[in-house]
Every structure is written in C-alpha cells, then in structure tokens.
mmCIF file of C-alpha atoms and ligand atoms in Angstrom:
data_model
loop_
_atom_site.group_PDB
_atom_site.id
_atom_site.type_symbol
_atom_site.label_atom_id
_atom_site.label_comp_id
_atom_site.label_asym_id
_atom_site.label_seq_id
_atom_site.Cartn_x
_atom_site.Cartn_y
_atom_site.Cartn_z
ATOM 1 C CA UNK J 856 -108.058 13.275 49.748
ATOM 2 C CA UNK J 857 -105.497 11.685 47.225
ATOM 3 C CA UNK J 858 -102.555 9.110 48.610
ATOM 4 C CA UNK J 859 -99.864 11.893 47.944
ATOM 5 C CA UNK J 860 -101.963 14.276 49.832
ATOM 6 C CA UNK J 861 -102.561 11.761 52.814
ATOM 7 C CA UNK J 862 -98.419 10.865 52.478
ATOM 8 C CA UNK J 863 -97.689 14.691 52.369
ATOM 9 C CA UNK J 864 -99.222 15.090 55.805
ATOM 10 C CA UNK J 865 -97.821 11.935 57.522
ATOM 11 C CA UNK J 866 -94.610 12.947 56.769
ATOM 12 C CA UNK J 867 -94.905 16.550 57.910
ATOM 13 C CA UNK J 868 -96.611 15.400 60.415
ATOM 14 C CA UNK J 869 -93.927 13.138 61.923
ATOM 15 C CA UNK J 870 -91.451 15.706 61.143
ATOM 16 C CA UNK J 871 -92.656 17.923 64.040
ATOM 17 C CA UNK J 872 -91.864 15.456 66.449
ATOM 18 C CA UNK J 873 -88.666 14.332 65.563
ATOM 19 C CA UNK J 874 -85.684 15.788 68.553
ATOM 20 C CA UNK J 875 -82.617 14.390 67.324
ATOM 21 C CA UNK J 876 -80.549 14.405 63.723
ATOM 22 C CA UNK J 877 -80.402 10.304 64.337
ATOM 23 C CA UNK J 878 -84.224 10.413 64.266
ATOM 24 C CA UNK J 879 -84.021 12.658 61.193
ATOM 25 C CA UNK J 880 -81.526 10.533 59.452
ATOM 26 C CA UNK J 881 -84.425 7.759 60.285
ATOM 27 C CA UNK J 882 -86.669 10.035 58.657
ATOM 28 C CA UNK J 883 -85.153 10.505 55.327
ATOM 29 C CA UNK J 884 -84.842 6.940 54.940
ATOM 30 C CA UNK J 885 -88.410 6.090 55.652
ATOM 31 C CA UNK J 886 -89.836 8.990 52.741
ATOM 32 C CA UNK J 887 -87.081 9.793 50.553
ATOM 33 C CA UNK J 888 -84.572 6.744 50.675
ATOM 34 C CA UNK J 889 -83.681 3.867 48.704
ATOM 35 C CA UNK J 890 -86.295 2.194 49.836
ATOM 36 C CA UNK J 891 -88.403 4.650 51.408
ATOM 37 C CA UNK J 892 -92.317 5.593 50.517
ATOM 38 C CA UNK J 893 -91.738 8.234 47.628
ATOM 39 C CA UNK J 894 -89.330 6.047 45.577
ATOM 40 C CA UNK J 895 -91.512 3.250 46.033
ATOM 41 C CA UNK J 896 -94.094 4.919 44.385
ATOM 42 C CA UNK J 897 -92.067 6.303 41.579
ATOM 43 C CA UNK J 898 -91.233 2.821 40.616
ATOM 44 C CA UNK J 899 -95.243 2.583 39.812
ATOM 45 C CA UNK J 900 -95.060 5.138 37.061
ATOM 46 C CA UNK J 901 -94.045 2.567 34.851
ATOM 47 C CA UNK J 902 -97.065 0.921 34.847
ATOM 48 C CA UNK J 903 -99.299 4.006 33.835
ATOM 49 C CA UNK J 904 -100.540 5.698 30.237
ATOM 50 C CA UNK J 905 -98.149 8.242 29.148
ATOM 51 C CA UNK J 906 -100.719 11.411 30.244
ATOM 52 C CA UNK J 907 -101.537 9.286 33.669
ATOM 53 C CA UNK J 908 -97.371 8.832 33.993
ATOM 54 C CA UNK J 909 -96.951 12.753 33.207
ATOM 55 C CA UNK J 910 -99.650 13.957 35.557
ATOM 56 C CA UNK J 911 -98.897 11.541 38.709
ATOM 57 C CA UNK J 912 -94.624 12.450 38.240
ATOM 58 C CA UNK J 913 -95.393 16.190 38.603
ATOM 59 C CA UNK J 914 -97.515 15.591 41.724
ATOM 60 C CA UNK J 915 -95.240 13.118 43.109
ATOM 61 C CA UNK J 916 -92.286 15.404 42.631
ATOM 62 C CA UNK J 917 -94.413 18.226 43.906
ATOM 63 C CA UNK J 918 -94.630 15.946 47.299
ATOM 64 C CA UNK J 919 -90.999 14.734 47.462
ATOM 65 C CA UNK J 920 -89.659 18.693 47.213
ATOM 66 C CA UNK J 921 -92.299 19.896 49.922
ATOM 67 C CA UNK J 922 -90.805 17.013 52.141
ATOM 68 C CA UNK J 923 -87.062 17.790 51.374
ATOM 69 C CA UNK J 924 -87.435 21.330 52.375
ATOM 70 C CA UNK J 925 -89.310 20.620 55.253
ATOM 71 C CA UNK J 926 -86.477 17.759 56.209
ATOM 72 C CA UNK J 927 -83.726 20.646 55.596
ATOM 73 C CA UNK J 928 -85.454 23.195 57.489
ATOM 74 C CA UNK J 929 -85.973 20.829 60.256
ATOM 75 C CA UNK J 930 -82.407 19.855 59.706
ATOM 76 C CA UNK J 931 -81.231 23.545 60.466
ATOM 77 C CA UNK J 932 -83.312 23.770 63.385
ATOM 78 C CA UNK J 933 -81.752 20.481 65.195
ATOM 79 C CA UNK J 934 -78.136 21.679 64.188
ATOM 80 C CA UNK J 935 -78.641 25.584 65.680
ATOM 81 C CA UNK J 936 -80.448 23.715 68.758
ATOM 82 C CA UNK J 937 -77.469 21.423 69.110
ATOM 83 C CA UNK J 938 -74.475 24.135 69.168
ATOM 84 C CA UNK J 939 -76.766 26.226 71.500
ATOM 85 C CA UNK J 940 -77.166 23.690 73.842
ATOM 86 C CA UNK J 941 -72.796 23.170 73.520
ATOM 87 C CA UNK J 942 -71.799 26.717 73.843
ATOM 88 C CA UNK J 943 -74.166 26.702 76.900
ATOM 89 C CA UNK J 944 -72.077 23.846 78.412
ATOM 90 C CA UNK J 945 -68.551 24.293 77.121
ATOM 91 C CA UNK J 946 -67.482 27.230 78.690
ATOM 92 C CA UNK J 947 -64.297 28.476 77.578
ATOM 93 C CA UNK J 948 -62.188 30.427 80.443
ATOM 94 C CA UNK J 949 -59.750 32.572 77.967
ATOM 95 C CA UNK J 950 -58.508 34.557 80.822
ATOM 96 C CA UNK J 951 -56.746 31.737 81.805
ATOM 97 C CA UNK J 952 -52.552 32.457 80.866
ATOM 98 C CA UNK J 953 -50.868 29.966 78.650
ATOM 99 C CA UNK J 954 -48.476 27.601 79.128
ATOM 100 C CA UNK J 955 -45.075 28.538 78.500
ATOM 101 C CA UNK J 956 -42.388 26.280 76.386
ATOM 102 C CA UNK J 957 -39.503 26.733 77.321
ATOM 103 C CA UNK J 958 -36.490 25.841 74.698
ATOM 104 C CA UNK J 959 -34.362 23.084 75.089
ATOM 105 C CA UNK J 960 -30.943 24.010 76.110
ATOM 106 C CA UNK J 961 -27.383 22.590 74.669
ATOM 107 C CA UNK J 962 -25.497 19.995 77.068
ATOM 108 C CA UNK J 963 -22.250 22.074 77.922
ATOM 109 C CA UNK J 964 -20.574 18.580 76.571
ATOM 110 C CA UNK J 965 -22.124 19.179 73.076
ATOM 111 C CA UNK J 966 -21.568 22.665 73.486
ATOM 112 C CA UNK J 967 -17.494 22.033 74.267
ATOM 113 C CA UNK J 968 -17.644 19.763 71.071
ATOM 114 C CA UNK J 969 -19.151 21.834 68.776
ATOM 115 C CA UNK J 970 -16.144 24.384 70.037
ATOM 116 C CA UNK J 971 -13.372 22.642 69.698
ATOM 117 C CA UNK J 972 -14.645 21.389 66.324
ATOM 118 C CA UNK J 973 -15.376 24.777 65.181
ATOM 119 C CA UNK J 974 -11.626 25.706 65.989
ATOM 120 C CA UNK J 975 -10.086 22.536 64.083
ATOM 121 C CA UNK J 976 -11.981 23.022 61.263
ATOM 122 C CA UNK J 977 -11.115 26.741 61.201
ATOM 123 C CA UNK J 978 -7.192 25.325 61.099
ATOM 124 C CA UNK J 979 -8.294 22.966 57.927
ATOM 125 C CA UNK J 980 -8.696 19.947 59.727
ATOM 126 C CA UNK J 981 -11.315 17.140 58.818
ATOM 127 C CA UNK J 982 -13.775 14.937 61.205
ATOM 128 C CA UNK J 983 -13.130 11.370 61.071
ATOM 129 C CA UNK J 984 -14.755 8.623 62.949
ATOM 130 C CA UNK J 985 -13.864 5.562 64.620
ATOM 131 C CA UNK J 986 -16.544 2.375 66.657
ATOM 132 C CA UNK J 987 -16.792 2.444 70.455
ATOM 133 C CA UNK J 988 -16.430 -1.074 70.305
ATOM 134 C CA UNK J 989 -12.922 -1.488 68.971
ATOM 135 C CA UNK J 990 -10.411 -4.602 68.675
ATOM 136 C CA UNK J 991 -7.356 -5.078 70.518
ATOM 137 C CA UNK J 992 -5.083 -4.175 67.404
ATOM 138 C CA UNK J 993 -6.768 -0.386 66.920
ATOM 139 C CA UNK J 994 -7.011 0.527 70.691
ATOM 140 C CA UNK J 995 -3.498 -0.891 71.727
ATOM 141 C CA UNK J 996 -1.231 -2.620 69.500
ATOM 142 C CA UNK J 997 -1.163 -1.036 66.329
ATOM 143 C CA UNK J 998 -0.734 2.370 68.854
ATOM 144 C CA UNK J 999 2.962 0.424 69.806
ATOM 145 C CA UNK J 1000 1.189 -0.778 72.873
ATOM 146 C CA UNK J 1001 2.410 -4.646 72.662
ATOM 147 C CA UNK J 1002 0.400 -7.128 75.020
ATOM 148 C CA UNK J 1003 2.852 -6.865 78.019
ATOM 149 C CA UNK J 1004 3.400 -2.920 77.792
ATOM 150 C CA UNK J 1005 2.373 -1.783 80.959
ATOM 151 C CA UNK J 1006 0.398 0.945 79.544
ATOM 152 C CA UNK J 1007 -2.163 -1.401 78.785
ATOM 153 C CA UNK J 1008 -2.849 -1.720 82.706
ATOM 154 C CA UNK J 1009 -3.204 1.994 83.043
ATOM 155 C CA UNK J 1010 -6.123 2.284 81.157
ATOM 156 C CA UNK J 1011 -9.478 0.101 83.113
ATOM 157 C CA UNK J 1012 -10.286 -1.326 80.133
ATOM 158 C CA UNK J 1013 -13.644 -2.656 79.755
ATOM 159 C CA UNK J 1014 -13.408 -6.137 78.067
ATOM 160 C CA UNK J 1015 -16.137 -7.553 76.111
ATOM 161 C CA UNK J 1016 -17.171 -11.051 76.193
ATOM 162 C CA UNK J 1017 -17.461 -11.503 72.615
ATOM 163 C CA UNK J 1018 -14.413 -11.272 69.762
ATOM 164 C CA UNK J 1019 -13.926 -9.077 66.774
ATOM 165 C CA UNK J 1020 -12.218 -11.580 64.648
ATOM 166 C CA UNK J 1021 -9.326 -12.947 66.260
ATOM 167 C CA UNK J 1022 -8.999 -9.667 68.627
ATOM 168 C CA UNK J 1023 -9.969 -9.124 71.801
ATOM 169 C CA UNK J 1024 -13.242 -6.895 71.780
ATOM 170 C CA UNK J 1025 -12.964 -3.563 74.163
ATOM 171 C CA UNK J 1026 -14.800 -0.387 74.355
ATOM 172 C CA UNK J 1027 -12.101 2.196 73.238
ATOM 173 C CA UNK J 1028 -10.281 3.412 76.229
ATOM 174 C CA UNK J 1029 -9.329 6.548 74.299
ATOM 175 C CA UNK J 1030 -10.003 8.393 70.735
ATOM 176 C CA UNK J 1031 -6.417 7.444 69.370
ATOM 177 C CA UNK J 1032 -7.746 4.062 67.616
ATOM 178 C CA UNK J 1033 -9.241 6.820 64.909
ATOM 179 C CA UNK J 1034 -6.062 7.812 63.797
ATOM 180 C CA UNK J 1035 -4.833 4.282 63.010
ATOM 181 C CA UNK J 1036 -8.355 3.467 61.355
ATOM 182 C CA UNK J 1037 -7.977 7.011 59.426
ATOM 183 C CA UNK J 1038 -4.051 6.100 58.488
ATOM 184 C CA UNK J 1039 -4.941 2.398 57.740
ATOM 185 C CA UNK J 1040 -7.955 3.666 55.351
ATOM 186 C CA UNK J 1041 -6.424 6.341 53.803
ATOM 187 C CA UNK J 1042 -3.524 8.433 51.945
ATOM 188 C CA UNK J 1043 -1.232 10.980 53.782
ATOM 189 C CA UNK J 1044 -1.038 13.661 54.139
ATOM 190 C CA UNK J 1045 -3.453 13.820 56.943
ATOM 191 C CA UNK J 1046 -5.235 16.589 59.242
ATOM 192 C CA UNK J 1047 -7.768 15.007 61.257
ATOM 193 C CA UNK J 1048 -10.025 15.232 64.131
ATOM 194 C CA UNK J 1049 -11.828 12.632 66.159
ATOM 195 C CA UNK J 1050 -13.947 13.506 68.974
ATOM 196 C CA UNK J 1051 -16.592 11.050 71.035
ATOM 197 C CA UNK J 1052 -17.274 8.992 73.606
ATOM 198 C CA UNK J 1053 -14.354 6.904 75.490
ATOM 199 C CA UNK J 1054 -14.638 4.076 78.541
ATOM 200 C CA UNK J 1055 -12.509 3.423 81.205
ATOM 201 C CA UNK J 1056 -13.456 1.205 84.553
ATOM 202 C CA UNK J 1057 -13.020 4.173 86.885
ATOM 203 C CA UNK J 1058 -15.423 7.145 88.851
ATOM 204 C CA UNK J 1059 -15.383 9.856 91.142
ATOM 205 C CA UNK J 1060 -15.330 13.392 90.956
ATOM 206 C CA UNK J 1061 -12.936 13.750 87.894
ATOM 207 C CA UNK J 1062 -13.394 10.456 86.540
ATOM 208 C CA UNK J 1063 -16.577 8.969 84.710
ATOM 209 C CA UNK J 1064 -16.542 5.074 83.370
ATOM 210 C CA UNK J 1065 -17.907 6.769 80.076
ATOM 211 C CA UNK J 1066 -16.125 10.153 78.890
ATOM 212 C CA UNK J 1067 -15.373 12.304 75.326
ATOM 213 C CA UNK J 1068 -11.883 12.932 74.320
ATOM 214 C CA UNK J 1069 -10.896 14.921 71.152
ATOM 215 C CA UNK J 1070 -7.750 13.307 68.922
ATOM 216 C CA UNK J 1071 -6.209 15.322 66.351
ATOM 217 C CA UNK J 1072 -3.461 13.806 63.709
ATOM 218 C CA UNK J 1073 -1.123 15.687 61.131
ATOM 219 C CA UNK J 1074 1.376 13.839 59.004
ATOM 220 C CA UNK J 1075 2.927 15.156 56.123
ATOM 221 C CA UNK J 1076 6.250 14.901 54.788
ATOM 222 C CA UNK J 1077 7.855 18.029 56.635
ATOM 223 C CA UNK J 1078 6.113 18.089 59.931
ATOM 224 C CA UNK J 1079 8.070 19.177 62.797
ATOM 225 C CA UNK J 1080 7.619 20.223 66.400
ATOM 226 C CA UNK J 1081 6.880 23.759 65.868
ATOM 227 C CA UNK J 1082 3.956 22.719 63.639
ATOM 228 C CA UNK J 1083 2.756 20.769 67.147
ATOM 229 C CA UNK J 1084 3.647 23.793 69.284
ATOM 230 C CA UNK J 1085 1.969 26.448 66.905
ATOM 231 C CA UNK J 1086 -1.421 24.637 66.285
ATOM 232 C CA UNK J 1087 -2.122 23.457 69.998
ATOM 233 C CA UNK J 1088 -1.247 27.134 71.156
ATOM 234 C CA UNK J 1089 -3.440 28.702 68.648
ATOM 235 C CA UNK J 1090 -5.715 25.665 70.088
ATOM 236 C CA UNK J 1091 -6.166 26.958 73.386
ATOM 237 C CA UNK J 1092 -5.467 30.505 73.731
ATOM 238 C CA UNK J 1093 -8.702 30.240 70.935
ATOM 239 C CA UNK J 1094 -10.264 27.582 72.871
ATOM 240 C CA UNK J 1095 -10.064 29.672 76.494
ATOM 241 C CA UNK J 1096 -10.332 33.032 74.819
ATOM 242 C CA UNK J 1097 -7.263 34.405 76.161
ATOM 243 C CA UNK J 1098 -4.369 35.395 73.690
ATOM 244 C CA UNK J 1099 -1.979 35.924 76.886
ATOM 245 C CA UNK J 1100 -2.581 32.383 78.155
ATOM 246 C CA UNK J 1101 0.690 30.813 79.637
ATOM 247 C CA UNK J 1102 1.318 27.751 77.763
ATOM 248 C CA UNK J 1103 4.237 25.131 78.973
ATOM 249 C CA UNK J 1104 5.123 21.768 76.877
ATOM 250 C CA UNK J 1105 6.367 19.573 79.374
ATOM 251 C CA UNK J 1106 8.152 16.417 78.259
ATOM 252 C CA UNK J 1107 6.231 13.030 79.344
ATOM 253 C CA UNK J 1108 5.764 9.303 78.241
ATOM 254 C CA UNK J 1109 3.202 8.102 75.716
ATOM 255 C CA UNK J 1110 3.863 4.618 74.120
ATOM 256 C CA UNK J 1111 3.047 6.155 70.457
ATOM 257 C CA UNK J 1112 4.893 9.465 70.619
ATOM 258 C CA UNK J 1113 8.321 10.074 70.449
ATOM 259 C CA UNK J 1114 9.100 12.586 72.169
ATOM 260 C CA UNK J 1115 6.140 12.904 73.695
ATOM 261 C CA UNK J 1116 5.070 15.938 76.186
ATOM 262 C CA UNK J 1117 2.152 17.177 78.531
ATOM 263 C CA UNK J 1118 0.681 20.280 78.028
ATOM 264 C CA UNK J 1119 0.009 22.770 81.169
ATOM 265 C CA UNK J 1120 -1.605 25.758 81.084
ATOM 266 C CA UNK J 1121 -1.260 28.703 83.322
ATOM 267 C CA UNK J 1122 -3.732 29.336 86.375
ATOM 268 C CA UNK J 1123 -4.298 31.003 89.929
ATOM 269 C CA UNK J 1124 -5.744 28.848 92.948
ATOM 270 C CA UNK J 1125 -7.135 31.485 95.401
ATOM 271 C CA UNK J 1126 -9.380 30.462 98.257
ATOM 272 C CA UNK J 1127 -11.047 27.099 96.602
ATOM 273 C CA UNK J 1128 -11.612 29.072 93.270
ATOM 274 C CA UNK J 1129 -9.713 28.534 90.273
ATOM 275 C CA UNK J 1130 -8.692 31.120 87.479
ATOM 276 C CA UNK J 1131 -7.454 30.433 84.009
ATOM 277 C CA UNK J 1132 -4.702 32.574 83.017
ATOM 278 C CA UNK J 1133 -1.654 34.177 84.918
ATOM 279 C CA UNK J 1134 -0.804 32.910 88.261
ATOM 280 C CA UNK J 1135 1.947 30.884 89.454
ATOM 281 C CA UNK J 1136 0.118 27.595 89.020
ATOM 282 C CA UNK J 1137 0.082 24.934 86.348
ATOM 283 C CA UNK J 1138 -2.811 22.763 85.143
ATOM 284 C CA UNK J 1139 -2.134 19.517 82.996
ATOM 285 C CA UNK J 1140 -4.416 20.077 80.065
ATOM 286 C CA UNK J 1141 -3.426 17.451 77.033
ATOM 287 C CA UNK J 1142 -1.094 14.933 75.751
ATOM 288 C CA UNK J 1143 0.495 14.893 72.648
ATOM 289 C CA UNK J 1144 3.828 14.163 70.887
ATOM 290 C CA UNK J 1145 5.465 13.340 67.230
ATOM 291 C CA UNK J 1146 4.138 9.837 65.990
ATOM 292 C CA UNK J 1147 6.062 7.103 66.913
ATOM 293 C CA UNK J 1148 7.837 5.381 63.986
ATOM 294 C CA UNK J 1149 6.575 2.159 64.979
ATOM 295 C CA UNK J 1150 2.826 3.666 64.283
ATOM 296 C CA UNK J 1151 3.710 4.897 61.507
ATOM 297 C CA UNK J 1152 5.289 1.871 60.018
ATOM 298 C CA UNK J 1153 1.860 -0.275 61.971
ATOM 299 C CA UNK J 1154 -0.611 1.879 59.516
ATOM 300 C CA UNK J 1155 1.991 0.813 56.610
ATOM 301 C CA UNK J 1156 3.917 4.384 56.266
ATOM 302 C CA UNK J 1157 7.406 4.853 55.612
ATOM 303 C CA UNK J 1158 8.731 6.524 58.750
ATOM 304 C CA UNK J 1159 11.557 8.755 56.565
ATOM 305 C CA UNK J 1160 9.265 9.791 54.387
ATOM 306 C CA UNK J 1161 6.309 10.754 56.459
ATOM 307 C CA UNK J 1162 6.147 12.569 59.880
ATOM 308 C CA UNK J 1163 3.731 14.601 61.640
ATOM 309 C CA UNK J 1164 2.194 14.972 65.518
ATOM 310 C CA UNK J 1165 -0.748 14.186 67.503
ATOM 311 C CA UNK J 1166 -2.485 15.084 70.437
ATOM 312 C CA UNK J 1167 -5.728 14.232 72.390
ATOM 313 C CA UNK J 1168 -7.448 15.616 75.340
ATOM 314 C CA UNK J 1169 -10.404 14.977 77.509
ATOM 315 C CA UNK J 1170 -13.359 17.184 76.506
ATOM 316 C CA UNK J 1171 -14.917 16.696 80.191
ATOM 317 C CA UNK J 1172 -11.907 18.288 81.634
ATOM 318 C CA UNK J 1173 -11.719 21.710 79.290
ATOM 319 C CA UNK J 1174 -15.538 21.914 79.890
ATOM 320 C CA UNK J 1175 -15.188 22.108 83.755
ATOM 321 C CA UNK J 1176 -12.046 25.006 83.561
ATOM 322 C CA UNK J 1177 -13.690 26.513 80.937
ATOM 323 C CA UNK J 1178 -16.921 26.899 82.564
ATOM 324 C CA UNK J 1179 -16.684 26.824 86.195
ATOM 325 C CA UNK J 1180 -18.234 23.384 86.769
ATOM 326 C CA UNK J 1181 -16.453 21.895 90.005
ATOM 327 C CA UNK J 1182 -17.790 17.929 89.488
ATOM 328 C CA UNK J 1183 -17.600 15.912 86.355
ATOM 329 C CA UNK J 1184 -20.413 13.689 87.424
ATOM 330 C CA UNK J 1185 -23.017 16.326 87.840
ATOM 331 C CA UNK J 1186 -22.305 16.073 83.543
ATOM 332 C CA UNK J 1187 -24.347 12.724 83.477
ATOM 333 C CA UNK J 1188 -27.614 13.262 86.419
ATOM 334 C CA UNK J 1189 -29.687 15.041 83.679
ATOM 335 C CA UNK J 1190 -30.783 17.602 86.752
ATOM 336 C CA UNK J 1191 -32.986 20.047 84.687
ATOM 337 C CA UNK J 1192 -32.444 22.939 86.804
ATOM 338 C CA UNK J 1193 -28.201 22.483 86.519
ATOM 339 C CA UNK J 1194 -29.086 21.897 82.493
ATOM 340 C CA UNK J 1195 -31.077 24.916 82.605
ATOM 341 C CA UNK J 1196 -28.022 27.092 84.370
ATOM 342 C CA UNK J 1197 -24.934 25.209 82.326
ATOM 343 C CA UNK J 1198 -26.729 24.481 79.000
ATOM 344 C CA UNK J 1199 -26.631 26.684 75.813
ATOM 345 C CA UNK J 1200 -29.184 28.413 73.673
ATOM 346 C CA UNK J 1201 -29.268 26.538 70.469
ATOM 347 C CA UNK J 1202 -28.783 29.810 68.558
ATOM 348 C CA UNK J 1203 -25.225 30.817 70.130
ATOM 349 C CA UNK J 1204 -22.140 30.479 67.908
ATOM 350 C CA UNK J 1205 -19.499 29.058 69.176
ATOM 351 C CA UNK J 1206 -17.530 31.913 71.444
ATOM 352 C CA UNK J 1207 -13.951 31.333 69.962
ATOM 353 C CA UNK J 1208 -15.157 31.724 66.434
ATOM 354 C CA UNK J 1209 -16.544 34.955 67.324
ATOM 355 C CA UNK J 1210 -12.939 35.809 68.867
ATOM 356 C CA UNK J 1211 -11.309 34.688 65.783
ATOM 357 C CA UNK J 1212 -13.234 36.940 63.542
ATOM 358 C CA UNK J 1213 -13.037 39.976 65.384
HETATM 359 N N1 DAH P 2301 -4.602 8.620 74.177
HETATM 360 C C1 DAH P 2301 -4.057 9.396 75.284
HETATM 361 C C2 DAH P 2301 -4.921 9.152 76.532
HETATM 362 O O1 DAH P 2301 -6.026 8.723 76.412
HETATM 363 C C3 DAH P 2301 -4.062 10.854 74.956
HETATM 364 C C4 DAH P 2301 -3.066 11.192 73.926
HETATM 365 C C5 DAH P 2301 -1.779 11.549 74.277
HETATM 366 C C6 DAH P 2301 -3.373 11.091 72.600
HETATM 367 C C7 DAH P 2301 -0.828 11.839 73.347
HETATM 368 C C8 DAH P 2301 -2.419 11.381 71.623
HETATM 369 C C9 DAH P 2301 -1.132 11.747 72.020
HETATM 370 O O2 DAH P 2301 -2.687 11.319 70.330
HETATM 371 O O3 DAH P 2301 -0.222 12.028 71.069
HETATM 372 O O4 DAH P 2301 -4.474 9.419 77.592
#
C-alpha cells in the first residue's frame, strides 16, 4: 500500500472518532494545515522529475480533496448534533405575555411651562435666559432694590460663599434679574419671557426652597397700562380656559414698578374645594406694574423716551389652581404613581392653544 494510501486511511480513520468541532479544528491542522502532513509532503514535489512531480501532485491532491470532504461532512454532522442537543435544552416558553412599557409621562411643572410659553409666544413674545447663580447687582440693585431696602429681607435669600466679581453671589430669588440682563444686553423695544427655576430659604405646603416663576417685559416707546391690562387678561382667561374669568388689578408695592398692582382672579371656596371662575372670592395670582424709571435708567434707558410693563408669577402656584393639586411639595417626591395621575402624555398640545384656535 502506497504512503498516500496509508495517510488516506489514518486520517479517515481518526475522523470517525472525533466528538467535538475543537477536536476537528485539531484535525485540520494536523492533515491539511500550515504545517500539517499533506503540505508537508507537497513541499517534496520539488525534489522530483517533472513526470514523477506530475504523477505524485495528482495523487496527492486526489488525497487532500477526499480528506476535505470528509472534514466538511464531519463538520456538518458536529454542527446539526450541536443545535439538536440546544433546542433540546433551551426551551423557549412563548406563551409567556410580554412586558409592557409604559411611556414616560410630562411633569405637570414642564407641562405648565410649555403652556404659558405657548401663550407668550402666541402674543409675539421671545424666550430669554438668565444664570441661577446671579450677582447682587442683577437680582437686587439694578431692580431699584438698594442694600438697605427692606425688600431685600423679604426674599430668604440663599447666599453663596464665593463672589462674582465684586458682588455678592446668590441664587436668584426671582426671574426679574432676566429682564435687566435682557435690557443691559440688548436694544428696545423689548417683548420677553423668562421662565425657570428660583430659590428662596423657605418650605411648607405652598412654599418650596427651589421654585419656577415666569417674567415677562415690554418696553417700547408708547407703552401704557392698558397694554399691561390687555395682555395679562388675554394671559389668563387663555391660560385657565375661561373667557368669563373675573379679573381684578389691585394696586400693591414692588420696588421696580411704579405703580405697581397684584393681580386676583375670581374663585368659589365651597366645602374645602376650590373653583376657578365666578364666586365671591379672590385669589392673588401675579405681580406686575410699569417699570420703574430708576430700572430703566439702571439698564442705561432714557426713562422719557422708553416705557413699558412687567409682570412675573410663580408657575408652582397656576399649576396647583389649574390642576387641582392641593400641596406644592408633592411637585418634588418623584412618587410614580402621583406622576402617573398628574403627568402628561408627551403627544398633548398645549390646551390653551387648542382654545385659541378654535
Ligand atoms: N419678582 C417678583 C417676586 O418674585 C414678582 C414680580 C412682580 C415681577 C412684579 C415683576 C413685577 O416683573 O413687575 O415676587
């Protein structure tokens, strides 16, 4: 029997009782690799007369392609073998029910924002922004709040240790900073809105140390009371979805509006529940007022030239009336199941828009 011959049978041999594709692997190395028995004796060829060379490459080809399919056959066999033996252990219960996502829902907060922003912008105004860490000048003085105005001790401010500058470093105790940054930064005439986050050392059921207010600003060169009047009524009777809302504009004390006036809107208090709308009862709602000269003249405007009014409001506070919820705090505990009740579906539009279109 020739060499070939005897390898031919070794291999096929050794091929029955190989179990595993790692063994295999093994396999083809030993016969067919680099190094392995056939190509060693290719490399002999050289070595032989050109009808010697001829006759002993045909056989040893012969050999190598008996041995391949053999290895692939053998290779097929391991592979079915294998997925048997995994479809006999994984078993797959598809009667099982899936796990439902549920969607995320929108904060009521958020919601309230994205609200009152729709509304504002509706009216033409324009979103500017303004640091929660703000100097002394922004948050108080430059809002004709001077060091020793009493105001200043109204509002819990939260100091911080470092300095911005010269100034005393606070976290903004309200949103009206933004209209001195927007006045400072910019050219009149103005019609902007600023709404996010405020602080103020103080909590319990209608206070929170962290809270949103909304600021709005107009100045222009004829802007009057009844421009003030007409845009926060539109405001809220929009806002609250109730074109017969009582409105009242009571007159009050802010140290950068003059005059300045609170704004109440009508209600009924029956047995613990509260109704916007008719009724004999007032709630305080927002502040708001025609800009002092002095913060006029602070963010470098000429106080004959240009006028106009502002207003802000706590976001927190319209949320609750709006929507029935009793306790600012519950707000900030992240309770899923109160989120799940009070939040929004991502895909509703703002209701007032929808009231304004119809
Ligand atoms: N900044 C006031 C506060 O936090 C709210 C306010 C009142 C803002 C009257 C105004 C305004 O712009 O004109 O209580």
């Amino acid at each position: 029997m020739s060499d070939l011959h005897l390898l031919k049978e070794k291999a096929l041999k050794q091929l029955g009782t190989i179990h595993t594709l790692e063994e295999l692997e093994a396999f083809r190395l030993e016969f067919l690799g680099k190094k392995g028995a056939i190509t060693e004796l290719m490399k002999g060829l050289g070595a032989l007369s050109p009808e010697a060379r001829s006759q002993r490459g045909a056989d040893l080809n012969a050999v190598k392609e008996e041995i391949l399919t053999a290895l692939s056959q053998r290779q097929q066999e391991l592979e079915a073998h294998a997925l048997n033996e995994r479809l006999k252990k994984e078993t797959l219960d598809i009667t099982l029910p899936g796990r439902p996502e549920e969607p995320g829902r929108i904060h009521p907060i958020s919601h309230t924002i994205e609200e009152v922003m729709a509304i504002f912008l509706e009216q033409g105004f324009v979103v500017e922004e303004g640091p929660d860490v703000e100097d002394d000048f922004h948050n108080f003085t430059a809002l004709n709040i001077p060091f020793d105005h009493p105001a200043r001790q109204e509002h819990d401010t939260f100091y911080l240790k470092g300095k911005l500058g010269d100034q005393a470093a606070v976290l903004r105790t309200h949103t009206s900073p933004v209209q001195i940054r927007t006045m400072r930064e910019q050219s009149p005439p103005f019609r902007m809105v600023a709404l996010g986050r405020t602080f103020r050392a103080d909590y319990d059921a209608t206070h929170s140390p962290m809270f949103h207010q909304v600021e709005g600003l107009v100045i222009d060169k004829n802007i009057h009371m009844g421009h003030l009047k007409r845009c926060l009524s539109d405001f809220l009777k929009c806002f609250f979805e109730m074109e017969d809302l009582p409105i009242r504009f009571r007159p009050s004390f802010f140290p950068f509006t003059e005059p300045s006036a609170e704004v109440d809107i009508g209600c009924s208090k029956s047995k613990g529940t509260l109704k916007i709308g008719g009724g004999t009862d007032w709630l305080e709602i927002l502040g708001c007022g025609m800009v002092h000269p002095n913060v006029l003249r602070n963010c470098g405007l000429d106080p004959e030239e240009y006028q106009g009014f502002a207003f802000g409001m706590g976001i927190e506070r319209i949320s609750m009336l709006k929507y029935g919820i009793p306790d600012l705090r519950l707000f900030y505990e992240s309770d899923l199941r109160w989120l799940r009740h009070h939040g929004f579906s991502a895909l509703q539009i703002p209701s007032p828009l929808l009231a304004s279109r119809r």
